[in-house]
């Protein structure tokens, strides 16, 4: 299968650590950006509906679904572009789209925002593949966690456990699950936290009291070990 890791990771074990340590609602979600049909794991079926990436993440997170989605199954143009499935439309590129939604003072303000949205090169991705982390039949590129702020605190502490420092996340209040939590960790190899966006909260079941983060899959083992330590530390609030 295309694009496998050299090191075999214990995804089910890592998922159990994340779920029990953090008391998550649902599962961490494994996401792969397949470059060709060969990147689709054997036995994984296509999604039947035409929906948004954030909705697909929720299907894996809350329903335990395992599936893949080609370009035609992604209804959100901004999400499809951020994930490398689609070309950027003129209305998004010029700023017209988000201006008409009332979110910016001018087309120019929207254009400046869109130009800084993390995105996989256009048409580089053949399909996105999803699974609950504990059941993933493929090596993901990114694992997405959706959780309450107190849980995100523990995730932030685990992020800093080995090297310390400060957390610098980037977001813009749009394209949260697709650009902030999937494309950016995939492109940079860095964890990113996001507030969610209107679309993901309206369509995918992200609650008002939940935030979003994406973790590059390669660092999952050390991240899970750090999480166990920081949550058990004296003075840690759970």
mmCIF file of C-alpha atoms in Angstrom:
data_model
loop_
_atom_site.group_PDB
_atom_site.id
_atom_site.type_symbol
_atom_site.label_atom_id
_atom_site.label_comp_id
_atom_site.label_asym_id
_atom_site.label_seq_id
_atom_site.Cartn_x
_atom_site.Cartn_y
_atom_site.Cartn_z
ATOM 1 C CA UNK A 1 0.000 0.000 0.000
ATOM 2 C CA UNK A 2 1.169 3.513 -0.817
ATOM 3 C CA UNK A 3 2.829 5.687 1.842
ATOM 4 C CA UNK A 4 3.322 3.386 4.816
ATOM 5 C CA UNK A 5 5.486 4.201 7.839
ATOM 6 C CA UNK A 6 8.712 2.265 8.264
ATOM 7 C CA UNK A 7 7.988 1.829 11.961
ATOM 8 C CA UNK A 8 4.848 -0.061 12.945
ATOM 9 C CA UNK A 9 2.962 1.927 15.574
ATOM 10 C CA UNK A 10 0.580 0.419 18.166
ATOM 11 C CA UNK A 11 -2.425 2.521 17.192
ATOM 12 C CA UNK A 12 -4.961 0.606 19.299
ATOM 13 C CA UNK A 13 -2.777 0.955 22.394
ATOM 14 C CA UNK A 14 -2.189 4.654 21.762
ATOM 15 C CA UNK A 15 -5.913 5.225 21.197
ATOM 16 C CA UNK A 16 -6.743 3.489 24.472
ATOM 17 C CA UNK A 17 -4.273 5.718 26.307
ATOM 18 C CA UNK A 18 -5.793 8.848 24.765
ATOM 19 C CA UNK A 19 -9.386 7.787 25.382
ATOM 20 C CA UNK A 20 -8.977 6.636 28.970
ATOM 21 C CA UNK A 21 -6.522 9.317 30.071
ATOM 22 C CA UNK A 22 -8.595 12.112 28.600
ATOM 23 C CA UNK A 23 -12.078 10.607 29.002
ATOM 24 C CA UNK A 24 -12.848 11.527 25.404
ATOM 25 C CA UNK A 25 -16.290 11.651 23.851
ATOM 26 C CA UNK A 26 -15.753 9.353 20.907
ATOM 27 C CA UNK A 27 -12.440 8.347 19.364
ATOM 28 C CA UNK A 28 -9.332 10.105 18.116
ATOM 29 C CA UNK A 29 -9.623 10.066 14.321
ATOM 30 C CA UNK A 30 -6.954 8.774 11.947
ATOM 31 C CA UNK A 31 -6.819 10.704 8.663
ATOM 32 C CA UNK A 32 -4.763 9.843 5.599
ATOM 33 C CA UNK A 33 -4.351 11.918 2.446
ATOM 34 C CA UNK A 34 -4.038 9.235 -0.225
ATOM 35 C CA UNK A 35 -2.181 10.297 -3.362
ATOM 36 C CA UNK A 36 -3.612 7.613 -5.658
ATOM 37 C CA UNK A 37 -6.054 4.677 -5.699
ATOM 38 C CA UNK A 38 -3.186 2.514 -4.458
ATOM 39 C CA UNK A 39 -3.250 4.505 -1.223
ATOM 40 C CA UNK A 40 -6.697 3.206 -0.291
ATOM 41 C CA UNK A 41 -6.380 0.289 2.163
ATOM 42 C CA UNK A 42 -7.793 -3.006 0.984
ATOM 43 C CA UNK A 43 -11.363 -3.496 2.125
ATOM 44 C CA UNK A 44 -12.053 0.175 2.914
ATOM 45 C CA UNK A 45 -15.221 1.321 1.165
ATOM 46 C CA UNK A 46 -16.113 4.784 -0.182
ATOM 47 C CA UNK A 47 -18.482 7.009 1.739
ATOM 48 C CA UNK A 48 -21.964 7.096 0.237
ATOM 49 C CA UNK A 49 -22.944 10.651 1.186
ATOM 50 C CA UNK A 50 -21.573 13.907 -0.173
ATOM 51 C CA UNK A 51 -20.587 15.863 2.931
ATOM 52 C CA UNK A 52 -17.849 17.986 4.499
ATOM 53 C CA UNK A 53 -14.462 16.827 5.809
ATOM 54 C CA UNK A 54 -15.477 17.837 9.324
ATOM 55 C CA UNK A 55 -18.598 15.668 9.023
ATOM 56 C CA UNK A 56 -16.459 12.760 7.851
ATOM 57 C CA UNK A 57 -14.228 13.198 10.891
ATOM 58 C CA UNK A 58 -17.318 13.072 13.102
ATOM 59 C CA UNK A 59 -18.542 9.856 11.439
ATOM 60 C CA UNK A 60 -15.259 8.165 12.349
ATOM 61 C CA UNK A 61 -15.138 9.780 15.780
ATOM 62 C CA UNK A 62 -18.698 9.140 16.967
ATOM 63 C CA UNK A 63 -19.953 6.282 14.768
ATOM 64 C CA UNK A 64 -16.765 4.237 14.398
ATOM 65 C CA UNK A 65 -16.982 4.420 10.596
ATOM 66 C CA UNK A 66 -14.026 3.531 8.342
ATOM 67 C CA UNK A 67 -14.188 4.853 4.762
ATOM 68 C CA UNK A 68 -12.561 7.010 2.108
ATOM 69 C CA UNK A 69 -13.800 10.026 0.168
ATOM 70 C CA UNK A 70 -12.721 11.165 -3.285
ATOM 71 C CA UNK A 71 -13.075 14.732 -4.499
ATOM 72 C CA UNK A 72 -16.678 14.352 -5.622
ATOM 73 C CA UNK A 73 -17.734 13.362 -2.082
ATOM 74 C CA UNK A 74 -16.407 16.611 -0.543
ATOM 75 C CA UNK A 75 -19.165 19.207 -0.683
ATOM 76 C CA UNK A 76 -17.158 21.989 1.007
ATOM 77 C CA UNK A 77 -14.998 23.769 -1.561
ATOM 78 C CA UNK A 78 -12.737 25.373 1.055
ATOM 79 C CA UNK A 79 -12.155 22.064 2.810
ATOM 80 C CA UNK A 80 -11.500 20.210 -0.429
ATOM 81 C CA UNK A 81 -8.973 22.857 -1.439
ATOM 82 C CA UNK A 82 -7.212 22.844 1.951
ATOM 83 C CA UNK A 83 -6.803 19.070 1.728
ATOM 84 C CA UNK A 84 -5.363 19.132 -1.787
ATOM 85 C CA UNK A 85 -8.415 17.623 -3.479
ATOM 86 C CA UNK A 86 -9.651 20.677 -5.362
ATOM 87 C CA UNK A 87 -8.426 23.832 -7.036
ATOM 88 C CA UNK A 88 -9.182 27.141 -5.349
ATOM 89 C CA UNK A 89 -12.233 28.811 -6.872
ATOM 90 C CA UNK A 90 -12.166 32.416 -7.998
ATOM 91 C CA UNK A 91 -14.746 33.402 -5.357
ATOM 92 C CA UNK A 92 -12.493 32.087 -2.581
ATOM 93 C CA UNK A 93 -9.285 33.431 -4.113
ATOM 94 C CA UNK A 94 -10.617 36.986 -4.511
ATOM 95 C CA UNK A 95 -12.328 37.098 -1.124
ATOM 96 C CA UNK A 96 -15.859 37.238 -2.506
ATOM 97 C CA UNK A 97 -17.069 34.020 -0.835
ATOM 98 C CA UNK A 98 -16.436 34.887 2.822
ATOM 99 C CA UNK A 99 -17.315 38.527 2.213
ATOM 100 C CA UNK A 100 -20.811 37.462 1.140
ATOM 101 C CA UNK A 101 -21.095 35.466 4.373
ATOM 102 C CA UNK A 102 -20.570 38.718 6.271
ATOM 103 C CA UNK A 103 -17.315 37.696 7.938
ATOM 104 C CA UNK A 104 -14.993 40.427 6.636
ATOM 105 C CA UNK A 105 -15.104 44.176 6.085
ATOM 106 C CA UNK A 106 -13.841 43.853 2.530
ATOM 107 C CA UNK A 107 -12.922 41.366 -0.167
ATOM 108 C CA UNK A 108 -9.299 42.331 0.432
ATOM 109 C CA UNK A 109 -9.450 41.366 4.109
ATOM 110 C CA UNK A 110 -10.856 37.991 3.154
ATOM 111 C CA UNK A 111 -8.256 37.551 0.406
ATOM 112 C CA UNK A 112 -5.432 38.185 2.894
ATOM 113 C CA UNK A 113 -6.848 35.509 5.172
ATOM 114 C CA UNK A 114 -7.301 32.917 2.419
ATOM 115 C CA UNK A 115 -3.729 33.458 1.214
ATOM 116 C CA UNK A 116 -2.476 32.405 4.648
ATOM 117 C CA UNK A 117 -4.692 29.329 5.087
ATOM 118 C CA UNK A 118 -2.527 26.168 5.313
ATOM 119 C CA UNK A 119 -3.303 23.972 2.329
ATOM 120 C CA UNK A 120 -1.933 20.893 0.615
ATOM 121 C CA UNK A 121 -0.879 21.596 -3.001
ATOM 122 C CA UNK A 122 -3.901 21.597 -5.283
ATOM 123 C CA UNK A 123 -4.891 18.244 -6.801
ATOM 124 C CA UNK A 124 -2.107 16.394 -4.956
ATOM 125 C CA UNK A 125 -4.625 14.328 -2.964
ATOM 126 C CA UNK A 126 -6.692 11.586 -4.579
ATOM 127 C CA UNK A 127 -8.849 10.793 -1.546
ATOM 128 C CA UNK A 128 -9.083 11.329 2.194
ATOM 129 C CA UNK A 129 -9.285 8.189 4.351
ATOM 130 C CA UNK A 130 -10.821 8.045 7.846
ATOM 131 C CA UNK A 131 -10.973 5.628 10.782
ATOM 132 C CA UNK A 132 -11.211 5.632 14.575
ATOM 133 C CA UNK A 133 -7.595 5.449 15.690
ATOM 134 C CA UNK A 134 -8.122 2.193 17.608
ATOM 135 C CA UNK A 135 -9.357 0.435 14.451
ATOM 136 C CA UNK A 136 -7.301 2.108 11.739
ATOM 137 C CA UNK A 137 -6.223 -0.279 8.947
ATOM 138 C CA UNK A 138 -3.781 2.303 7.565
ATOM 139 C CA UNK A 139 -0.963 4.557 8.720
ATOM 140 C CA UNK A 140 -2.527 8.004 9.153
ATOM 141 C CA UNK A 141 -0.824 11.273 8.383
ATOM 142 C CA UNK A 142 -2.704 13.152 11.100
ATOM 143 C CA UNK A 143 -4.780 12.229 14.141
ATOM 144 C CA UNK A 144 -7.561 14.632 15.101
ATOM 145 C CA UNK A 145 -8.843 15.033 18.664
ATOM 146 C CA UNK A 146 -11.971 16.991 19.554
ATOM 147 C CA UNK A 147 -12.363 17.671 23.261
ATOM 148 C CA UNK A 148 -13.234 20.143 26.010
ATOM 149 C CA UNK A 149 -10.835 22.949 27.025
ATOM 150 C CA UNK A 150 -9.719 21.184 30.230
ATOM 151 C CA UNK A 151 -8.760 18.160 28.148
ATOM 152 C CA UNK A 152 -6.926 20.421 25.721
ATOM 153 C CA UNK A 153 -4.949 21.733 28.688
ATOM 154 C CA UNK A 154 -3.585 18.224 29.281
ATOM 155 C CA UNK A 155 -2.827 17.865 25.585
ATOM 156 C CA UNK A 156 -0.976 21.173 25.662
ATOM 157 C CA UNK A 157 1.064 20.051 28.679
ATOM 158 C CA UNK A 158 1.939 16.817 26.892
ATOM 159 C CA UNK A 159 3.018 18.851 23.867
ATOM 160 C CA UNK A 160 5.563 20.718 26.002
ATOM 161 C CA UNK A 161 6.636 17.807 28.217
ATOM 162 C CA UNK A 162 9.904 16.919 26.459
ATOM 163 C CA UNK A 163 11.259 20.280 25.330
ATOM 164 C CA UNK A 164 9.168 22.909 27.131
ATOM 165 C CA UNK A 165 8.750 26.370 25.659
ATOM 166 C CA UNK A 166 5.537 27.912 24.384
ATOM 167 C CA UNK A 167 2.731 26.662 22.181
ATOM 168 C CA UNK A 168 2.216 28.658 19.014
ATOM 169 C CA UNK A 169 -0.948 27.637 17.208
ATOM 170 C CA UNK A 170 -2.347 29.325 14.131
ATOM 171 C CA UNK A 171 -5.991 29.716 13.149
ATOM 172 C CA UNK A 172 -8.386 32.194 11.587
ATOM 173 C CA UNK A 173 -11.855 31.100 12.666
ATOM 174 C CA UNK A 174 -12.526 29.465 9.300
ATOM 175 C CA UNK A 175 -11.567 26.043 7.904
ATOM 176 C CA UNK A 176 -10.723 24.712 11.346
ATOM 177 C CA UNK A 177 -10.891 20.928 10.972
ATOM 178 C CA UNK A 178 -9.620 20.842 7.387
ATOM 179 C CA UNK A 179 -6.878 23.490 7.323
ATOM 180 C CA UNK A 180 -5.943 24.024 10.992
ATOM 181 C CA UNK A 181 -6.188 20.458 12.306
ATOM 182 C CA UNK A 182 -5.386 18.392 9.200
ATOM 183 C CA UNK A 183 -3.453 20.288 6.528
ATOM 184 C CA UNK A 184 -1.162 22.221 8.871
ATOM 185 C CA UNK A 185 0.050 19.244 10.991
ATOM 186 C CA UNK A 186 0.500 17.273 7.758
ATOM 187 C CA UNK A 187 2.567 20.014 6.124
ATOM 188 C CA UNK A 188 4.648 21.108 9.116
ATOM 189 C CA UNK A 189 4.963 18.047 11.366
ATOM 190 C CA UNK A 190 3.718 20.188 14.261
ATOM 191 C CA UNK A 191 0.713 19.900 16.534
ATOM 192 C CA UNK A 192 -1.889 22.595 16.005
ATOM 193 C CA UNK A 193 -4.859 23.676 18.134
ATOM 194 C CA UNK A 194 -7.960 25.392 16.769
ATOM 195 C CA UNK A 195 -11.164 26.944 18.085
ATOM 196 C CA UNK A 196 -13.373 25.290 15.506
ATOM 197 C CA UNK A 197 -15.320 27.245 12.893
ATOM 198 C CA UNK A 198 -18.931 28.054 12.076
ATOM 199 C CA UNK A 199 -19.140 25.317 9.450
ATOM 200 C CA UNK A 200 -17.716 22.537 11.600
ATOM 201 C CA UNK A 201 -19.881 23.491 14.560
ATOM 202 C CA UNK A 202 -23.021 23.773 12.442
ATOM 203 C CA UNK A 203 -22.638 20.621 10.374
ATOM 204 C CA UNK A 204 -20.408 18.107 12.157
ATOM 205 C CA UNK A 205 -21.651 17.958 15.726
ATOM 206 C CA UNK A 206 -18.758 19.726 17.439
ATOM 207 C CA UNK A 207 -20.263 21.017 20.664
ATOM 208 C CA UNK A 208 -20.034 24.599 21.919
ATOM 209 C CA UNK A 209 -17.656 23.462 24.671
ATOM 210 C CA UNK A 210 -15.283 21.511 22.393
ATOM 211 C CA UNK A 211 -12.050 22.507 20.646
ATOM 212 C CA UNK A 212 -10.035 20.814 17.910
ATOM 213 C CA UNK A 213 -6.419 19.723 17.513
ATOM 214 C CA UNK A 214 -4.344 17.784 15.009
ATOM 215 C CA UNK A 215 -1.284 15.642 15.790
ATOM 216 C CA UNK A 216 1.220 14.411 13.160
ATOM 217 C CA UNK A 217 0.998 10.623 13.372
ATOM 218 C CA UNK A 218 4.763 10.102 13.589
ATOM 219 C CA UNK A 219 4.942 11.613 17.079
ATOM 220 C CA UNK A 220 1.998 9.698 18.545
ATOM 221 C CA UNK A 221 4.015 7.259 20.703
ATOM 222 C CA UNK A 222 6.045 9.894 22.550
ATOM 223 C CA UNK A 223 3.004 12.123 22.810
ATOM 224 C CA UNK A 224 0.923 9.348 24.427
ATOM 225 C CA UNK A 225 3.723 8.559 26.901
ATOM 226 C CA UNK A 226 4.028 12.220 27.845
ATOM 227 C CA UNK A 227 0.272 12.462 28.304
ATOM 228 C CA UNK A 228 0.245 9.616 30.828
ATOM 229 C CA UNK A 229 2.981 11.371 32.814
ATOM 230 C CA UNK A 230 1.481 14.858 32.882
ATOM 231 C CA UNK A 231 -2.013 13.683 33.783
ATOM 232 C CA UNK A 232 -0.623 11.669 36.703
ATOM 233 C CA UNK A 233 1.674 14.443 37.922
ATOM 234 C CA UNK A 234 1.160 15.912 41.411
ATOM 235 C CA UNK A 235 -1.140 18.892 41.186
ATOM 236 C CA UNK A 236 -2.578 17.873 37.830
ATOM 237 C CA UNK A 237 -6.296 18.630 37.616
ATOM 238 C CA UNK A 238 -8.444 16.113 35.741
#
